[in-house]
Tab-separated table of C-alpha atoms in Angstrom:
chain	number	residue	atom	x	y	z
X	1	MET	CA	8.636	-19.409	-8.873
X	2	PRO	CA	8.504	-15.377	-9.263
X	3	SER	CA	11.500	-14.026	-10.697
X	4	GLU	CA	12.848	-11.801	-7.689
X	5	THR	CA	15.801	-9.309	-7.971
X	6	LEU	CA	17.382	-8.826	-4.498
X	7	ILE	CA	19.059	-4.156	-4.911
X	8	THR	CA	20.965	-3.714	-2.253
X	9	PRO	CA	20.905	0.336	-1.460
X	10	GLY	CA	24.516	2.234	-1.405
X	11	LYS	CA	26.021	3.190	1.707
X	12	ASN	CA	24.517	6.111	1.650
X	13	ALA	CA	20.926	5.503	1.319
X	14	GLY	CA	20.702	6.484	5.129
X	15	ARG	CA	19.893	5.315	8.205
X	16	ARG	CA	17.085	2.303	8.270
X	17	ARG	CA	14.815	0.720	10.498
X	18	VAL	CA	12.210	-1.981	10.825
X	19	GLU	CA	8.875	-0.311	11.217
X	20	VAL	CA	6.971	-1.906	14.245
X	21	VAL	CA	2.750	-1.836	12.647
X	22	ALA	CA	0.156	-2.089	14.948
X	23	ALA	CA	-1.649	-5.269	13.573
X	24	ALA	CA	-4.721	-4.075	12.337
X	25	LEU	CA	-2.711	-0.805	10.316
X	26	PHE	CA	-1.765	-1.447	6.387
X	27	LEU	CA	-1.927	2.410	5.869
X	28	LEU	CA	1.400	4.742	5.922
X	29	VAL	CA	3.142	4.854	9.130
X	30	ALA	CA	3.039	8.513	10.857
X	31	ALA	CA	3.836	10.212	13.823
X	32	CYS	CA	1.630	12.130	15.421
X	33	ALA	CA	2.657	15.153	14.658
X	34	PRO	CA	1.217	18.475	13.948
X	35	ALA	CA	-1.126	19.184	10.303
X	36	SER	CA	1.158	22.504	9.990
X	37	GLY	CA	4.182	20.634	10.526
X	38	ARG	CA	3.622	17.732	7.965
X	39	HIS	CA	2.251	20.535	5.523
X	40	GLU	CA	5.802	22.329	6.233
X	41	GLY	CA	7.627	19.109	5.744
X	42	ALA	CA	6.021	18.362	2.106
X	43	ALA	CA	6.999	21.905	1.028
X	44	ARG	CA	10.306	21.307	1.737
X	45	ILE	CA	10.318	17.983	-0.234
X	46	ALA	CA	8.652	19.797	-2.886
X	47	LEU	CA	11.403	22.312	-3.009
X	48	ALA	CA	14.265	20.427	-3.173
X	49	GLY	CA	12.920	19.018	-5.879
X	50	GLY	CA	11.720	21.790	-8.114
X	51	LEU	CA	7.743	20.813	-8.001
X	52	GLN	CA	5.476	23.788	-7.190
X	53	ARG	CA	2.253	22.938	-4.944
X	54	THR	CA	-0.907	23.812	-6.571
X	55	ALA	CA	-5.111	22.427	-5.998
X	56	ILE	CA	-6.639	20.775	-8.842
X	57	ARG	CA	-10.663	20.146	-8.218
X	58	SER	CA	-11.552	17.010	-10.309
X	59	GLY	CA	-15.004	15.004	-9.684
X	60	ASP	CA	-16.072	15.283	-5.865
X	61	PHE	CA	-12.499	16.798	-4.393
X	62	VAL	CA	-10.172	19.413	-4.207
X	63	LEU	CA	-6.952	17.402	-4.889
X	64	THR	CA	-3.715	19.044	-3.495
X	65	ALA	CA	-0.719	18.540	-5.816
X	66	TYR	CA	2.649	19.132	-6.844
X	67	LEU	CA	3.844	19.830	-10.208
X	68	ARG	CA	7.240	19.779	-12.571
X	69	LEU	CA	6.317	20.741	-16.130
X	70	GLY	CA	8.891	20.706	-18.482
X	71	GLY	CA	6.678	20.068	-21.501
X	72	PRO	CA	6.917	17.179	-24.182
X	73	PRO	CA	7.916	14.923	-25.889
X	74	ALA	CA	8.719	13.284	-22.362
X	75	PRO	CA	5.497	11.489	-20.898
X	76	LEU	CA	4.154	12.725	-17.462
X	77	ARG	CA	5.313	10.488	-14.576
X	78	VAL	CA	2.686	10.897	-11.889
X	79	TYR	CA	2.683	9.710	-8.466
X	80	ILE	CA	0.036	8.685	-6.208
X	81	GLU	CA	0.704	9.019	-2.176
X	82	GLY	CA	0.035	6.196	0.205
X	83	ASP	CA	-3.522	5.940	2.567
X	84	GLY	CA	-1.954	8.313	4.537
X	85	ALA	CA	-1.347	8.847	8.828
X	86	ALA	CA	-1.705	6.032	10.825
X	87	TRP	CA	-4.771	5.160	12.830
X	88	THR	CA	-5.111	6.299	16.923
X	89	THR	CA	-5.936	2.519	17.665
X	90	PRO	CA	-7.336	-0.250	15.360
X	91	SER	CA	-10.344	0.903	15.665
X	92	TRP	CA	-10.122	4.652	15.551
X	93	PRO	CA	-9.278	6.602	12.171
X	94	PRO	CA	-6.993	9.661	12.369
X	95	ASP	CA	-8.989	13.338	11.953
X	96	ASP	CA	-6.525	14.078	9.162
X	97	PRO	CA	-4.984	11.817	7.123
X	98	THR	CA	-2.071	13.705	5.776
X	99	PRO	CA	1.109	11.938	5.930
X	100	SER	CA	3.837	12.600	8.230
X	101	GLU	CA	6.018	10.476	6.069
X	102	PRO	CA	4.801	11.194	2.002
X	103	VAL	CA	6.594	8.829	0.382
X	104	ALA	CA	5.627	9.284	-3.068
X	105	LEU	CA	6.125	12.965	-3.008
X	106	ARG	CA	9.827	11.979	-2.195
X	107	LEU	CA	9.807	9.835	-5.137
X	108	ALA	CA	8.528	12.621	-7.078
X	109	ALA	CA	10.960	15.001	-5.939
X	110	ARG	CA	13.668	12.583	-6.730
X	111	ASP	CA	12.297	11.680	-10.075
X	112	PRO	CA	14.869	13.663	-12.867
X	113	SER	CA	12.112	13.856	-15.359
X	114	PRO	CA	11.553	17.199	-16.711
X	115	ASN	CA	7.229	16.423	-16.472
X	116	VAL	CA	6.154	14.994	-12.736
X	117	LEU	CA	2.765	15.556	-10.831
X	118	TYR	CA	2.359	14.469	-7.374
X	119	LEU	CA	-1.121	13.419	-6.317
X	120	ALA	CA	-2.361	13.474	-2.836
X	121	ARG	CA	-5.122	11.859	-2.023
X	122	PRO	CA	-8.369	13.265	-0.583
X	123	GLY	CA	-8.474	14.640	2.212
X	124	GLN	CA	-4.174	14.813	2.760
X	125	PHE	CA	-2.640	18.096	2.501
X	126	LEU	CA	-5.604	20.264	2.370
X	127	ASP	CA	-5.748	23.909	2.526
X	128	PRO	CA	-8.272	25.576	5.752
X	129	SER	CA	-10.238	27.130	2.976
X	130	SER	CA	-10.920	23.501	0.898
X	131	PRO	CA	-13.983	21.688	1.366
X	132	PRO	CA	-14.334	18.799	4.242
X	133	VAL	CA	-14.097	15.196	2.981
X	134	GLU	CA	-15.365	12.513	4.000
X	135	ARG	CA	-13.626	10.394	6.614
X	136	ALA	CA	-14.938	7.230	4.915
X	137	TYR	CA	-12.333	8.374	2.242
X	138	TRP	CA	-9.382	7.263	3.971
X	139	MET	CA	-11.656	4.685	5.624
X	140	GLU	CA	-13.489	1.981	3.767
X	141	ARG	CA	-13.944	3.978	0.521
X	142	ARG	CA	-10.777	5.050	0.175
X	143	PHE	CA	-10.232	3.158	-3.401
X	144	ALA	CA	-14.339	3.712	-4.085
X	145	PRO	CA	-14.360	4.677	-8.119
X	146	GLU	CA	-15.315	8.022	-7.292
X	147	VAL	CA	-12.132	8.482	-6.010
X	148	VAL	CA	-10.303	6.733	-8.968
X	149	GLN	CA	-12.072	8.978	-11.539
X	150	ALA	CA	-11.006	12.572	-9.445
X	151	LEU	CA	-7.165	11.351	-9.855
X	152	SER	CA	-7.872	10.262	-13.457
X	153	GLY	CA	-9.558	13.333	-13.760
X	154	ALA	CA	-6.492	15.325	-12.561
X	155	VAL	CA	-3.852	13.636	-14.459
X	156	ASP	CA	-6.370	15.074	-17.805
X	157	ARG	CA	-6.316	18.517	-16.284
X	158	VAL	CA	-2.567	18.636	-16.136
X	159	LEU	CA	-2.081	16.527	-19.737
X	160	ALA	CA	-4.043	19.498	-21.020
X	161	ARG	CA	-2.310	22.084	-19.375
X	162	GLY	CA	1.181	20.547	-20.605
X	163	GLY	CA	0.635	20.748	-24.170
X	164	THR	CA	1.007	18.158	-26.192
X	165	MET	CA	2.265	15.463	-24.060
X	166	GLU	CA	0.253	12.240	-24.384
X	167	ALA	CA	1.932	9.398	-22.642
X	168	VAL	CA	1.294	8.767	-18.537
X	169	GLU	CA	3.795	6.851	-16.369
X	170	ILE	CA	2.319	5.845	-12.971
X	171	THR	CA	3.445	5.205	-10.036
X	172	GLY	CA	2.058	4.602	-6.794
X	173	HIS	CA	3.114	3.879	-2.876
X	174	SER	CA	1.107	1.718	-0.735
X	175	GLY	CA	-2.510	2.208	-1.168
X	176	GLY	CA	-1.467	4.626	-3.824
X	177	ALA	CA	-0.566	1.708	-5.544
X	178	ALA	CA	-3.793	0.086	-5.542
X	179	LEU	CA	-4.798	3.754	-6.842
X	180	ALA	CA	-2.346	3.679	-9.801
X	181	VAL	CA	-3.923	0.246	-10.775
X	182	LEU	CA	-7.133	1.156	-10.745
X	183	VAL	CA	-6.288	4.926	-12.927
X	184	ALA	CA	-4.027	2.821	-15.103
X	185	ALA	CA	-6.906	0.108	-16.192
X	186	ARG	CA	-9.624	2.889	-16.791
X	187	ARG	CA	-7.164	4.775	-19.281
X	188	ASN	CA	-5.420	3.979	-22.354
X	189	ASP	CA	-2.470	6.606	-22.630
X	190	VAL	CA	-0.909	4.770	-19.603
X	191	THR	CA	2.654	3.200	-21.134
X	192	ALA	CA	4.110	2.310	-17.568
X	193	LEU	CA	3.292	1.135	-14.178
X	194	ARG	CA	5.564	1.224	-11.444
X	195	THR	CA	4.719	0.364	-7.600
X	196	VAL	CA	6.316	0.460	-4.201
X	197	ALA	CA	5.405	-1.340	-1.123
X	198	GLY	CA	2.275	-1.863	-3.145
X	199	ASN	CA	-1.200	-2.875	-1.417
X	200	LEU	CA	-1.965	-4.312	-4.731
X	201	ASP	CA	-4.090	-7.072	-3.018
X	202	PRO	CA	-6.472	-5.467	-0.444
X	203	GLY	CA	-8.353	-8.667	0.368
X	204	ALA	CA	-5.227	-10.515	1.516
X	205	VAL	CA	-3.374	-7.924	3.057
X	206	ASN	CA	-6.690	-7.285	5.238
X	207	ASP	CA	-6.894	-10.918	5.672
X	208	ARG	CA	-3.314	-10.546	7.339
X	209	HIS	CA	-4.047	-7.823	9.721
X	210	GLY	CA	-7.508	-9.046	10.818
X	211	VAL	CA	-9.423	-6.460	9.042
X	212	GLY	CA	-12.604	-6.485	7.062
X	213	PRO	CA	-13.383	-5.813	3.669
X	214	LEU	CA	-13.526	-2.358	2.265
X	215	ALA	CA	-17.020	-2.064	1.418
X	216	GLY	CA	-17.296	0.457	-1.773
X	217	SER	CA	-14.068	0.680	-2.970
X	218	LEU	CA	-12.680	-1.090	-5.912
X	219	ASP	CA	-10.004	-4.509	-5.852
X	220	PRO	CA	-6.515	-3.707	-7.790
X	221	LEU	CA	-6.573	-7.401	-8.057
X	222	ALA	CA	-9.664	-7.380	-9.932
X	223	ALA	CA	-7.910	-4.840	-12.662
X	224	ALA	CA	-4.904	-6.568	-13.040
X	225	PRO	CA	-6.237	-8.868	-16.089
X	226	ARG	CA	-6.609	-5.661	-17.899
X	227	LEU	CA	-3.193	-4.837	-17.590
X	228	GLY	CA	-1.571	-7.789	-18.686
X	229	ARG	CA	0.268	-6.104	-21.233
X	230	LEU	CA	1.077	-2.761	-19.431
X	231	PRO	CA	4.822	-2.721	-19.085
X	232	GLN	CA	5.307	-2.549	-15.391
X	233	ARG	CA	7.604	-3.291	-12.470
X	234	HIS	CA	6.854	-3.759	-9.085
X	235	PHE	CA	9.070	-2.979	-5.925
X	236	GLU	CA	8.519	-4.693	-2.743
X	237	ALA	CA	10.435	-3.757	0.555
X	238	ALA	CA	12.928	-6.559	2.266
X	239	ALA	CA	11.222	-5.387	5.442
X	240	ASP	CA	7.621	-4.587	5.709
X	241	ASP	CA	5.383	-5.666	8.002
X	242	VAL	CA	2.089	-3.807	6.687
X	243	ILE	CA	2.578	-5.303	3.021
X	244	PRO	CA	2.638	-9.240	2.911
X	245	PRO	CA	5.580	-10.759	1.322
X	246	GLY	CA	4.643	-11.947	-2.390
X	247	THR	CA	1.611	-9.463	-3.196
X	248	ALA	CA	2.700	-8.316	-6.373
X	249	ALA	CA	3.906	-11.308	-7.473
X	250	SER	CA	-0.064	-12.630	-6.644
X	251	PHE	CA	-1.288	-9.643	-8.626
X	252	LEU	CA	1.016	-10.041	-11.855
X	253	ARG	CA	-0.341	-13.975	-11.507
X	254	ALA	CA	-3.850	-12.402	-11.477
X	255	ALA	CA	-2.314	-10.410	-14.807
X	256	GLY	CA	-1.976	-13.682	-16.257
X	257	GLY	CA	1.602	-14.350	-17.093
X	258	SER	CA	5.118	-13.455	-15.790
X	259	THR	CA	5.926	-12.430	-12.690
X	260	ALA	CA	9.765	-11.337	-13.350
X	261	GLY	CA	8.359	-7.646	-12.972
X	262	VAL	CA	8.848	-8.311	-8.735
X	263	THR	CA	12.038	-6.318	-7.031
X	264	VAL	CA	13.027	-7.142	-3.593
X	265	VAL	CA	14.750	-3.806	-2.358
X	266	ALA	CA	17.201	-4.870	0.410
X	267	ALA	CA	17.511	-2.629	3.347
X	268	THR	CA	13.960	-1.195	3.220
X	269	THR	CA	10.971	-0.888	5.257
X	270	HIS	CA	7.317	-0.194	4.055
X	271	THR	CA	8.719	3.556	4.260
X	272	ARG	CA	12.055	3.902	4.676
X	273	GLY	CA	14.925	3.745	1.975
X	274	TRP	CA	12.839	4.476	-1.427
X	275	ALA	CA	14.101	8.081	-2.028
X	276	GLU	CA	17.451	7.470	-1.637
X	277	ILE	CA	17.878	5.082	-4.361
X	278	TRP	CA	14.563	5.686	-6.592
X	279	PRO	CA	16.836	7.326	-9.347
X	280	ASN	CA	18.674	3.717	-9.755
X	281	LEU	CA	15.388	1.633	-9.377
X	282	LEU	CA	13.813	4.250	-12.442
X	283	ARG	CA	16.292	2.554	-14.477
X	284	LEU	CA	15.190	-0.861	-14.435
X	285	PRO	CA	13.148	-2.196	-17.350
X	286	LEU	CA	9.857	-2.578	-17.117
X	287	VAL	CA	8.418	-6.305	-18.030
X	288	THR	CA	5.086	-6.941	-19.667
X	289	PRO	CA	3.282	-10.285	-17.926
X	290	LEU	CA	1.807	-11.296	-20.836
X	291	PRO	CA	3.639	-12.384	-24.179
X	292	GLY	CA	3.380	-10.223	-27.161
X	293	GLU	CA	2.933	-6.648	-28.095
X	294	SER	CA	2.890	-4.146	-24.880
X	295	ARG	CA	-0.146	-2.301	-24.871
X	296	ARG	CA	0.376	1.269	-26.932
X	297	THR	CA	-1.274	4.386	-26.546
X	298	PRO	CA	-4.030	4.817	-29.551
């Protein structure tokens, strides 16, 4: 049986509600707010967390990022946003994938580490002058190799800017968790992996929602065996209508070992309740699925 810890946020954790998600959706739940309002909301979140907006050209994309650099020896903590705005209907994707509830940005803003990098996904939070992004990159190609390469390249650029930082800790929310896994699997400097309400098994999630396979995307579950010795922890929402219960445990089993690194957090949904308690969740110990020495930075 998976080893699970049930965490209940404090009474100041804020109002909770269970999100009702259309059957075909496993993207971030978003209201139909104008793009300008979503940009302004993100700016307020970033300002409260001391994060500065920047644009990073990497691979085929210009990625919107928010950044706080205090310097070594602290590792660089990287946050990857979820899939973004919900689809208008099960067959009609949004024109703009910018989320109205940027969970990963909220987590980054609450992280007390001196070195934090938030990465939006291709097409999210773009300036009007930014080059357009093909809609496929928030549809079937959202976990494509070129997306993984671009995110990893953005991390490299920030590491170079930050001087002698060498270690990377990476966190992803929802679909951003899949990309966190895929980025970690291609790098040798990642020393910690955390996911929040993570889509770690897109095949199972798609089956649950009656959605076909993601043509052109990589599968994070296939990358799991390469991360068996990486310290990690996966947080699941107690009330999540998007990601099936047990998805994180399935990922850890695919990694080849213990599923003790799964934490089920009470009074949370797919998008609600995480930021308030994130500093406490960061203090939980990481688990190496396979016994023996953890993966080390060369």
